[in-house]
Coordinates of N, CA and C in Angstrom, one line a residue:
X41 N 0.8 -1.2 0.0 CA 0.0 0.0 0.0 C 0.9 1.2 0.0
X42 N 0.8 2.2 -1.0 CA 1.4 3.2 -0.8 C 0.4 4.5 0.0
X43 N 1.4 5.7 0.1 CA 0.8 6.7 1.2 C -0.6 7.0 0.7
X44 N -1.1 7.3 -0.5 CA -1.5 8.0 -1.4 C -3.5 7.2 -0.9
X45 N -3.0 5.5 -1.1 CA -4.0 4.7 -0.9 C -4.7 4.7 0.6
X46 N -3.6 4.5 1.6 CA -3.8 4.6 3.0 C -4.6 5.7 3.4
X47 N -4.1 7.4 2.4 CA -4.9 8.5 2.9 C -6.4 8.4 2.2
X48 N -6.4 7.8 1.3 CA -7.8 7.9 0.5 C -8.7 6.6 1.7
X49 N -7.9 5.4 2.3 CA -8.8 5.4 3.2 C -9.2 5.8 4.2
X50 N -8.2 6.1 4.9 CA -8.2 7.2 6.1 C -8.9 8.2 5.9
X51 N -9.3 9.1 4.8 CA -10.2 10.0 4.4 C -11.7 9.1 4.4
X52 N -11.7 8.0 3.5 CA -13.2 7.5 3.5 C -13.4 6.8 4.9
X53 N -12.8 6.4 5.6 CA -13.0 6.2 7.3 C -13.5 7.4 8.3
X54 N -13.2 8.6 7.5 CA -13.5 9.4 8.5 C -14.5 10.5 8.0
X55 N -14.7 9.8 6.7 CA -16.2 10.3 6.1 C -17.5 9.8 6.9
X56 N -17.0 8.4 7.0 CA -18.6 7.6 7.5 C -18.3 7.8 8.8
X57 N -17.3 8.2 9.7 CA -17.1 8.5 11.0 C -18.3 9.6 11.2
X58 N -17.7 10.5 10.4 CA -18.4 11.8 10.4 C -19.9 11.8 10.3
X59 N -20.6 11.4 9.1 CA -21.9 10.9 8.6 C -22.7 10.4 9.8
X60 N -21.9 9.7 10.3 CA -22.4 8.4 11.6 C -22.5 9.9 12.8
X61 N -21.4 10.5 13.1 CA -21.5 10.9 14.0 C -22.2 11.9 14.5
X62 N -22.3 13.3 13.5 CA -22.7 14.2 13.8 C -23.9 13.7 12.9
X63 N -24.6 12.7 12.7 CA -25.6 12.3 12.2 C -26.5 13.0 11.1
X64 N -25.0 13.3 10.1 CA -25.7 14.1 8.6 C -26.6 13.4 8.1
X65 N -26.3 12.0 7.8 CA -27.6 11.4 7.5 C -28.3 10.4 8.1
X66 N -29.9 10.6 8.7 CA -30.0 9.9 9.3 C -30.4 8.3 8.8
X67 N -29.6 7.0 9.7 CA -29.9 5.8 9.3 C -28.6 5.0 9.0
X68 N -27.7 6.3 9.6 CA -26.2 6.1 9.0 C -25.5 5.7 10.6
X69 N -25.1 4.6 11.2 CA -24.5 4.7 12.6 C -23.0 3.8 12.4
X70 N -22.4 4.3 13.1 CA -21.1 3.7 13.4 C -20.5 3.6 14.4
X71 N -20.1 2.3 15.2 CA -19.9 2.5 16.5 C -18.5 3.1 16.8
X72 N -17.5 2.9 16.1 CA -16.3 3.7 16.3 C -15.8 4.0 15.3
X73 N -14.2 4.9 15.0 CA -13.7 4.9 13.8 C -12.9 3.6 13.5
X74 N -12.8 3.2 14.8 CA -11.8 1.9 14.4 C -13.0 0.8 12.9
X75 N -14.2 0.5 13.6 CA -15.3 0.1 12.8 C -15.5 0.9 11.3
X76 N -15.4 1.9 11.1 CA -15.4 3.1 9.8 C -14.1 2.8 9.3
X77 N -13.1 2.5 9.6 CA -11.8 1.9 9.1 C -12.1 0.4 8.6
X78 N -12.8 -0.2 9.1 CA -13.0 -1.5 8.4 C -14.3 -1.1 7.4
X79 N -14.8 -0.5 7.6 CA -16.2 -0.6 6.6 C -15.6 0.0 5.6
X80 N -14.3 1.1 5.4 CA -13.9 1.7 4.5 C -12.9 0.7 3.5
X81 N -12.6 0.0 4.9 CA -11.4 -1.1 3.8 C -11.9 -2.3 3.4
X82 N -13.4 -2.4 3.7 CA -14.3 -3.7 3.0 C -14.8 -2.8 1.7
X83 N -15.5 -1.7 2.2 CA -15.6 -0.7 0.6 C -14.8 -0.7 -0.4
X84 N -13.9 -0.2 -0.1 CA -12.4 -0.5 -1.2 C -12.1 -1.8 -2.2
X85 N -12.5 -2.8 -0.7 CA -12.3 -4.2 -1.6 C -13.4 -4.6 -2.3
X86 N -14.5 -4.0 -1.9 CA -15.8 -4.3 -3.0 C -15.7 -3.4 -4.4
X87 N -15.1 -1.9 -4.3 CA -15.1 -0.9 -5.5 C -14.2 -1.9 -6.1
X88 N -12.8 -2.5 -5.6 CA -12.0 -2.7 -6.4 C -12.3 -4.4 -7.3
X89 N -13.4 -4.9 -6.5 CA -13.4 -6.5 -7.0 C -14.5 -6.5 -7.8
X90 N -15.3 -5.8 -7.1 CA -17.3 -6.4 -7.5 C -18.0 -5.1 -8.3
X91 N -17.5 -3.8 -7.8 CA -18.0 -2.6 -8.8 C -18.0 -2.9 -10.2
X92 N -16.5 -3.3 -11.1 CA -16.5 -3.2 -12.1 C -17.4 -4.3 -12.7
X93 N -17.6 -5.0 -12.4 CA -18.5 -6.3 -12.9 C -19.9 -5.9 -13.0
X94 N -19.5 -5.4 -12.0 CA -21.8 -4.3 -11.8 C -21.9 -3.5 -13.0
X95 N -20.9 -2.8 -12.8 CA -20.9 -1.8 -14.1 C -21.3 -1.9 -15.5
X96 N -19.8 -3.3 -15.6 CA -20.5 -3.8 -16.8 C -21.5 -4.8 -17.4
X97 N -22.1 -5.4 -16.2 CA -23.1 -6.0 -16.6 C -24.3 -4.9 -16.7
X98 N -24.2 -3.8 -15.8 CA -25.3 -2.6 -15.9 C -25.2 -1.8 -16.9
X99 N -24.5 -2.2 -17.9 CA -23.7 -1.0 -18.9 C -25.0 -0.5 -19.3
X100 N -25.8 -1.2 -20.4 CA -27.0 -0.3 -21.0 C -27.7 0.4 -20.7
X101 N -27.6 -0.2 -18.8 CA -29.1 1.0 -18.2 C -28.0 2.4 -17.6
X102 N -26.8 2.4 -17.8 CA -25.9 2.7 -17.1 C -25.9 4.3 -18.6
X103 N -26.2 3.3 -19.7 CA -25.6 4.8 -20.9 C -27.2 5.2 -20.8
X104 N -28.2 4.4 -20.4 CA -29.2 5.2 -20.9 C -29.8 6.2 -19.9
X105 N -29.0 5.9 -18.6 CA -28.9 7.6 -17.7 C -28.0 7.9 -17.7
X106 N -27.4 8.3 -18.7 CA -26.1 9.0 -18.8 C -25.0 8.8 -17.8
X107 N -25.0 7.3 -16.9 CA -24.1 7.5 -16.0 C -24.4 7.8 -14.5
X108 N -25.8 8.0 -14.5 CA -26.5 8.2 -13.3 C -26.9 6.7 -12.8
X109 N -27.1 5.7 -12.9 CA -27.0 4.5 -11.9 C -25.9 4.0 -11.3
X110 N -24.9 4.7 -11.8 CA -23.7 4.2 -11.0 C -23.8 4.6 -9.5
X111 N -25.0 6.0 -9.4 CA -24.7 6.5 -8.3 C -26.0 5.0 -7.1
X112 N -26.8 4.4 -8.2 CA -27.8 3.4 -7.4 C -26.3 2.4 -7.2
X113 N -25.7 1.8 -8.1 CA -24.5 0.8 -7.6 C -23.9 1.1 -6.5
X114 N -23.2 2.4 -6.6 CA -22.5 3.2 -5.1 C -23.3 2.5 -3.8
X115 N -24.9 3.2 -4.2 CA -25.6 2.8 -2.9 C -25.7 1.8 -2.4
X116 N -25.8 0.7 -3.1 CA -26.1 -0.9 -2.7 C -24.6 -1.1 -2.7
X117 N -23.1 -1.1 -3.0 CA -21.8 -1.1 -2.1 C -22.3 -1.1 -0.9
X118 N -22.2 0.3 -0.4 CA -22.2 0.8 0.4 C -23.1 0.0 1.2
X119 N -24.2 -0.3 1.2 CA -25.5 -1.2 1.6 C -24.9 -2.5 2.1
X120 N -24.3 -3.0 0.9 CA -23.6 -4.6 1.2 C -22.5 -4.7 2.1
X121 N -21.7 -2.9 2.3 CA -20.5 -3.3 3.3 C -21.4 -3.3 4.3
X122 N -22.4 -2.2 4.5 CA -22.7 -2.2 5.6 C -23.1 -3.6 6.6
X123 N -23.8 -4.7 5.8 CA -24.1 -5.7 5.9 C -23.1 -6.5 6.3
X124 N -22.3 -6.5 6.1 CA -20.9 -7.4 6.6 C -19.9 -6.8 7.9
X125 N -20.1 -5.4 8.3 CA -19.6 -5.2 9.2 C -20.4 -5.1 10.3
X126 N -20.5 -5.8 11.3 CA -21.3 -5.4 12.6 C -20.7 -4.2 13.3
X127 N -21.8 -3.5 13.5 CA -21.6 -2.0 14.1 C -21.3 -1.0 13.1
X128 N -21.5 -1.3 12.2 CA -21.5 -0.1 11.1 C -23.4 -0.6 10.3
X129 N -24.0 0.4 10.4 CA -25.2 -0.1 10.4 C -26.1 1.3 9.3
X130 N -26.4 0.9 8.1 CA -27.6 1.9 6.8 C -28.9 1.1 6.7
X131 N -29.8 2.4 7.5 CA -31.5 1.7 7.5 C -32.0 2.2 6.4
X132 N -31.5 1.3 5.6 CA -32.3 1.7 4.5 C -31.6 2.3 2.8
X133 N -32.5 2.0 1.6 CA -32.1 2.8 0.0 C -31.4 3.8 0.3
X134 N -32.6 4.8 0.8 CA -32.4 6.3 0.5 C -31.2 6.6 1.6
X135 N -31.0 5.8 2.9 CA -29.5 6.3 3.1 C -28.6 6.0 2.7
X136 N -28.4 4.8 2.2 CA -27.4 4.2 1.7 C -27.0 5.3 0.6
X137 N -28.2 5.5 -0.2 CA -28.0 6.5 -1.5 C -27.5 8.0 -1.0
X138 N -27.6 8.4 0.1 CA -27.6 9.5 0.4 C -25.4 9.8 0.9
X139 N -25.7 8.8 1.6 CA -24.2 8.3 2.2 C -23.4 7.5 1.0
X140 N -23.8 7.2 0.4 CA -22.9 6.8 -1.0 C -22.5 8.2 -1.6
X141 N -23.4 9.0 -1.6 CA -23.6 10.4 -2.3 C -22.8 11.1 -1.7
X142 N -22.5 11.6 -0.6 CA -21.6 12.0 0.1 C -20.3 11.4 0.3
X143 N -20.1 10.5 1.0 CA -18.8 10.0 0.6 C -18.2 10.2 -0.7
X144 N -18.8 9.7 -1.8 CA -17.8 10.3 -3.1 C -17.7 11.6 -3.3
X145 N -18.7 12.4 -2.7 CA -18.2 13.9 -3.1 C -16.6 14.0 -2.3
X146 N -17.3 13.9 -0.8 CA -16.1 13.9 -0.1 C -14.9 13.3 -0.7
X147 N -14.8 12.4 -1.1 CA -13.6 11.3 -1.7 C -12.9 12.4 -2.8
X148 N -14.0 12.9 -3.6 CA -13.4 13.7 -5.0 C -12.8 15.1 -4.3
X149 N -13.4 15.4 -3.5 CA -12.5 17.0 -3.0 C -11.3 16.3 -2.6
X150 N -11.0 15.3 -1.3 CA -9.9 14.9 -1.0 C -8.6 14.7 -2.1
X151 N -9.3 14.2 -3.1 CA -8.5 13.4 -4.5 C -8.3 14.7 -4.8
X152 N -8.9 15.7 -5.1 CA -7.9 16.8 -6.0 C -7.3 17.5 -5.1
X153 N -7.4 17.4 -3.7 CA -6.5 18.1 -2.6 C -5.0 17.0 -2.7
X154 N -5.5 16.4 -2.6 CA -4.3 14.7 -2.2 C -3.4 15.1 -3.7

């Protein structure tokens, strides 16, 4: 792992820290950062293994919103890590969708700061 990767999780760990904590979105909870550190590094391994296969099996409904379901894919990631980490916990679409939404903004400011 170089620096570059570690800060992009360390940034997405302390996205859903955040989210969870001062309760931006509600439905979004996380019991610690240590927990947000693993949900961030289960996310990772899902964007990096399982995203692109979604993608492209989604491709047509994917060109015929111009690119807008990727943001439904984001949500259900996000949805399925949550499912695998106990104590990192999304009630629900619309948070998942909402916290998927956020995180990548967040992620993209970080990325052109980084």
């Amino acid at each position: 792992l170089n620096m570059k990767t570690v800060a992009k999780l360390v940034i997405t760990a302390a996205a859903i820290f955040a989210i969870a904590s001062y309760n931006l979105i509600p439905g979004i909870t996380v019991s610690s950062f240590t927990l947000a550190l693993w949900a961030a590094l289960l996310l990772g391994v899902i964007n990096i293994l399982i995203k692109p296969l979604i993608i492209l099996l989604t491709l047509p409904i994917n060109l015929l919103t111009f690119g807008l379901f990727t943001l439904v894919i984001n949500a259900l990631l996000l949805w399925s890590a949550a499912a695998l980490v106990e104590g990192f916990e999304v009630a629900g679409f619309s948070a998942a969708f909402l916290g998927a939404l956020l995180i990548s903004v967040i992620n993209w400011i970080a990325d052109r700061i980084i």
